[in-house]
PDB file of C-alpha atoms in Angstrom:
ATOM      1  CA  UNK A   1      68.905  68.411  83.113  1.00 60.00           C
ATOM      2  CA  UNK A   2      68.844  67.596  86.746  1.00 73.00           C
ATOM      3  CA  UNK A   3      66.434  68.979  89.406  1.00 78.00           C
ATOM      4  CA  UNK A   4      68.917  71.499  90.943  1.00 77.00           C
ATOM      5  CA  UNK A   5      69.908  72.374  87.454  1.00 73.00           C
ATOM      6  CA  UNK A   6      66.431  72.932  86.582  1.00 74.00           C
ATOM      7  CA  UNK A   7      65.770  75.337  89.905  1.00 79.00           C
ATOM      8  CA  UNK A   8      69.095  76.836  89.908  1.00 80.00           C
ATOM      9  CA  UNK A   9      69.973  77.074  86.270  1.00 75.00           C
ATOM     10  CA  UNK A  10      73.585  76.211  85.339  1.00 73.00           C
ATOM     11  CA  UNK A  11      76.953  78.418  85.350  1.00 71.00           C
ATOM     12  CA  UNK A  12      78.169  79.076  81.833  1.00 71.00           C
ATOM     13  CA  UNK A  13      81.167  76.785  80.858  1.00 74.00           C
ATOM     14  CA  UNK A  14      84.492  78.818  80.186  1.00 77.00           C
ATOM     15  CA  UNK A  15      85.255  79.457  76.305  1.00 84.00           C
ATOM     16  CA  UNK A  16      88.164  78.733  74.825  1.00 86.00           C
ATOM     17  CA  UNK A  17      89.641  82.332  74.514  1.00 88.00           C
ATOM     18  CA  UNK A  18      88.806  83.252  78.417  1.00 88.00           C
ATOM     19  CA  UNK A  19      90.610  80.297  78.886  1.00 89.00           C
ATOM     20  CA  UNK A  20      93.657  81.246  76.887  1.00 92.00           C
ATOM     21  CA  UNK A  21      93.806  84.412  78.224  1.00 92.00           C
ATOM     22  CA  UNK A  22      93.696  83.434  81.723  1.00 92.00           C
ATOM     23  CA  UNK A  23      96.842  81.083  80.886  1.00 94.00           C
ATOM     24  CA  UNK A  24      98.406  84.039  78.964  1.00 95.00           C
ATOM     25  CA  UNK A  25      97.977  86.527  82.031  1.00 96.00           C
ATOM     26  CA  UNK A  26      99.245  83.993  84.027  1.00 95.00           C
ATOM     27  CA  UNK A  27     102.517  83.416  82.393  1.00 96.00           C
ATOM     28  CA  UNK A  28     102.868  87.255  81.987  1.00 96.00           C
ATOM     29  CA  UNK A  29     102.558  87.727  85.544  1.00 96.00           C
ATOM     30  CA  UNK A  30     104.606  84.982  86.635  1.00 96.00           C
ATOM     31  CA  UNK A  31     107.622  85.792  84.305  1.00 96.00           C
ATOM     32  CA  UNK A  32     107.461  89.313  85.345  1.00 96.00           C
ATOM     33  CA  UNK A  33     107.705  88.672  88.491  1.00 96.00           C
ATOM     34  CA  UNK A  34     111.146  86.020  87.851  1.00 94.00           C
ATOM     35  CA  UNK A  35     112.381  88.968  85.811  1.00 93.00           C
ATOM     36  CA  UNK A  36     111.965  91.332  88.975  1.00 90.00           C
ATOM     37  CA  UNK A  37     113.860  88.791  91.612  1.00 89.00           C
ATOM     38  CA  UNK A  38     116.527  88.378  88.981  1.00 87.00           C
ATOM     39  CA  UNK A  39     116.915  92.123  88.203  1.00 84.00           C
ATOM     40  CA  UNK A  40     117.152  92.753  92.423  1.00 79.00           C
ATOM     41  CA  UNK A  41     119.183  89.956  93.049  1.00 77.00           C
ATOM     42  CA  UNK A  42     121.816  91.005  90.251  1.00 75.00           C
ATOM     43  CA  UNK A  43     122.659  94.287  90.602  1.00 69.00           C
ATOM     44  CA  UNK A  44     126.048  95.230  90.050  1.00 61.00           C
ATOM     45  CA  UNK A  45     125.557  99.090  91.186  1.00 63.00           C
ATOM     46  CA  UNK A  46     124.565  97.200  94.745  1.00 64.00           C
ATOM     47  CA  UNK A  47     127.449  97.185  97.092  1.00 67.00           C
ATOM     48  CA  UNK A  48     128.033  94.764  99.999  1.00 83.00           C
ATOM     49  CA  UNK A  49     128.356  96.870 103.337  1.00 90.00           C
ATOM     50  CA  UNK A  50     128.008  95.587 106.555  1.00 92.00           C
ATOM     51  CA  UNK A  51     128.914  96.903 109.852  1.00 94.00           C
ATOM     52  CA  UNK A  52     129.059  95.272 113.787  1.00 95.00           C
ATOM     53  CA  UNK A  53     129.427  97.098 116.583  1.00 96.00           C
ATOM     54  CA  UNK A  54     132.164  95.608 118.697  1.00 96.00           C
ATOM     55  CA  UNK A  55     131.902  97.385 122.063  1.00 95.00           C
ATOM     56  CA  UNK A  56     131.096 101.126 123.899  1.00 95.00           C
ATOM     57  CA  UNK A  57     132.973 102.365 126.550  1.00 95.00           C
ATOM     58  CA  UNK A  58     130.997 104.623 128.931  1.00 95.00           C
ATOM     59  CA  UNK A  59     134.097 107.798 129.439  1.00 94.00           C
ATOM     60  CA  UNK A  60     132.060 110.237 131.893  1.00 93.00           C
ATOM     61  CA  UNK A  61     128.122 111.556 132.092  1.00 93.00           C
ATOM     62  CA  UNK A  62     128.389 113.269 128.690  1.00 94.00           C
ATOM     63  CA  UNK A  63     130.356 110.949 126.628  1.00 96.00           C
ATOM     64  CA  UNK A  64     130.231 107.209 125.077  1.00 96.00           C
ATOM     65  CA  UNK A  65     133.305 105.931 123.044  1.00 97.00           C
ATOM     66  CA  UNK A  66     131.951 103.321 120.525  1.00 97.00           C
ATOM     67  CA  UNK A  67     133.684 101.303 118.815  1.00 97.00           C
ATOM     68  CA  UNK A  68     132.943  99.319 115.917  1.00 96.00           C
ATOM     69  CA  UNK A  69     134.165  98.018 112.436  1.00 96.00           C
ATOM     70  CA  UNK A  70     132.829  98.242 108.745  1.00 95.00           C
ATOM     71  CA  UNK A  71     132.769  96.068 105.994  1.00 94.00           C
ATOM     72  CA  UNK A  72     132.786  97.237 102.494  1.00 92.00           C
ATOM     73  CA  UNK A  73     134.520  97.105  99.307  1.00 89.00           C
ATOM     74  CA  UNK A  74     138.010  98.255  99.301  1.00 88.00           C
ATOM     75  CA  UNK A  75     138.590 102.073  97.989  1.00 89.00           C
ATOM     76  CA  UNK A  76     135.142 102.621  98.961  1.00 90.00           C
ATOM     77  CA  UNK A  77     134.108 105.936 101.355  1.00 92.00           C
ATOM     78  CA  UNK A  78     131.158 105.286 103.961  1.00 94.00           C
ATOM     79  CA  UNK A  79     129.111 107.024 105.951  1.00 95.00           C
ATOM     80  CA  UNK A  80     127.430 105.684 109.192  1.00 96.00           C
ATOM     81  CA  UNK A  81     125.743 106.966 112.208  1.00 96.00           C
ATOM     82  CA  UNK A  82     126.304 106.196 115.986  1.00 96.00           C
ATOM     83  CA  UNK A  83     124.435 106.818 118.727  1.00 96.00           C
ATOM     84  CA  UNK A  84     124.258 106.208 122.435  1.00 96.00           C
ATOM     85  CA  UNK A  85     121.230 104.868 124.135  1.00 96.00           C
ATOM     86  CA  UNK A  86     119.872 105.459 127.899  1.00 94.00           C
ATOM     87  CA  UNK A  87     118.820 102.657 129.652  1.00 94.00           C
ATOM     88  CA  UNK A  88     115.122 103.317 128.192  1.00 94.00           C
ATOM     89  CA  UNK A  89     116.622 102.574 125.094  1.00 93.00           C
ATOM     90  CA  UNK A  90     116.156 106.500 124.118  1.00 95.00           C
ATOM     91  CA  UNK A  91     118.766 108.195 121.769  1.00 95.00           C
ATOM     92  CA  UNK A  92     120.715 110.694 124.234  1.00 96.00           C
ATOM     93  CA  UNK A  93     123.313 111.053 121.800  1.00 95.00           C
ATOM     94  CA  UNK A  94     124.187 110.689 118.044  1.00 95.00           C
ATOM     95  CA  UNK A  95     126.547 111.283 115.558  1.00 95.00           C
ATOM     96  CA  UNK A  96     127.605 110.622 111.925  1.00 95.00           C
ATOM     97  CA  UNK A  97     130.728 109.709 110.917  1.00 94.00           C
ATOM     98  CA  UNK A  98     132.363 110.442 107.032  1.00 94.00           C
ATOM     99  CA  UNK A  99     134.825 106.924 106.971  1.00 93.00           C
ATOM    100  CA  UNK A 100     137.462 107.618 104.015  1.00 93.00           C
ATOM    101  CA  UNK A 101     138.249 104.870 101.921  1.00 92.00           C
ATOM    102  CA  UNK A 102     140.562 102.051 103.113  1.00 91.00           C
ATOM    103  CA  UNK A 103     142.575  99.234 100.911  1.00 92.00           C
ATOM    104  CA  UNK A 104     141.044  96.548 103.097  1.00 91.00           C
ATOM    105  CA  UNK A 105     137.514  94.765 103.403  1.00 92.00           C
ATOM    106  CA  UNK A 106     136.958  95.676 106.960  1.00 94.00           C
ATOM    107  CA  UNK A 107     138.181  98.314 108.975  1.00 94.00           C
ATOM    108  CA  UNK A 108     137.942  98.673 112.688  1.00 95.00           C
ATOM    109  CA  UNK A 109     137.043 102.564 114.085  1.00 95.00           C
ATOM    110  CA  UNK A 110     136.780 104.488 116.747  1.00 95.00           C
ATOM    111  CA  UNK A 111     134.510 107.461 117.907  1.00 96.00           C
ATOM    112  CA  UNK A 112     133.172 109.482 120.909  1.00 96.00           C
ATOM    113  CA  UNK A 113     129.164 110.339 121.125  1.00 96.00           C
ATOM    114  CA  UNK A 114     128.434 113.654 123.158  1.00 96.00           C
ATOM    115  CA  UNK A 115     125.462 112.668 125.670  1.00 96.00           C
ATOM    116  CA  UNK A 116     122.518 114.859 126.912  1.00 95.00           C
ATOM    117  CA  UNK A 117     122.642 112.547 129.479  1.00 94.00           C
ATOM    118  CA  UNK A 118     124.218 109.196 130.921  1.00 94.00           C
ATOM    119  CA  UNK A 119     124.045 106.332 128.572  1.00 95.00           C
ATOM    120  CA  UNK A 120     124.298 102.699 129.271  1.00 95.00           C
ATOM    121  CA  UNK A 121     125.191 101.907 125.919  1.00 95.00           C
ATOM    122  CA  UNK A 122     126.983 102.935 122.264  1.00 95.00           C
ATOM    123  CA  UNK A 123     125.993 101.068 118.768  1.00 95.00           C
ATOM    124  CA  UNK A 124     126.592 101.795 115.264  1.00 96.00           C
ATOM    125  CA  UNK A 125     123.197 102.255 113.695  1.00 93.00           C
ATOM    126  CA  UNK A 126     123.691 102.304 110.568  1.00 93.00           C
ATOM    127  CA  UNK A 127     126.185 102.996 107.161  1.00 94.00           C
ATOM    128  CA  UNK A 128     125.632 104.021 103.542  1.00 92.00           C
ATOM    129  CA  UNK A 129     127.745 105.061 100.667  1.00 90.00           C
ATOM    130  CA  UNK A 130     127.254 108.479 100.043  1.00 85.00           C
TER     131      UNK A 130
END
């Protein structure tokens, strides 16, 4: 025994079994957590939707035409809201818009955003399947 261990005393060693089941919890968490990625990353019910807004057109005081496209599986009906912006970046104007279903990936529309006052700008925030 040295003289620290002698003044301090000495930690216990581990045991065999705390050791085992520290390697055991270990695994368990760290396959449960590959499980989770794998599950998330492999949906099938997840679908691929994307959307870009392409431009705005500023019509009068109380009106913004944006216009923007979606991408989506074909046959399958969106939803997405669009909103025009002052140039404070406040919401002066919003909308949703029900897209039917189209035979092609991406689709280009169209629509107009009524204005409480004069925006400087139109985007498409965002788009969901219903």
């Amino acid at each position: 025994m040295t003289h620290l261990d002698a003044r301090y005393g000495r930690t216990r060693s581990r045991t065999r079994r705390e050791k085992l089941l520290g390697i055991v919890v270990g695994v368990g968490i760290l396959l449960t957590a590959t499980l989770w990625v794998w599950w998330v990353g492999t949906d099938p019910a997840t679908t691929q939707l994307q959307s870009r807004t392409i431009g705005h057109e500023i019509v009068d005081e109380s009106t913004v035409r944006v216009i923007f496209e979606v991408s989506v599986d074909a046959g399958t009906a969106t939803t997405c809201a669009v909103e025009a912006l002052n140039p404070s970046f406040g919401i002066v104007g919003w909308t949703e818009l029900e897209l039917e279903p189209v035979d092609a990936f991406t689709s280009t529309h169209a629509v107009e955003v009524r204005t409480s006052e004069l925006a400087t700008t139109g985007l498409v925030s965002d788009c969901w399947v219903p």
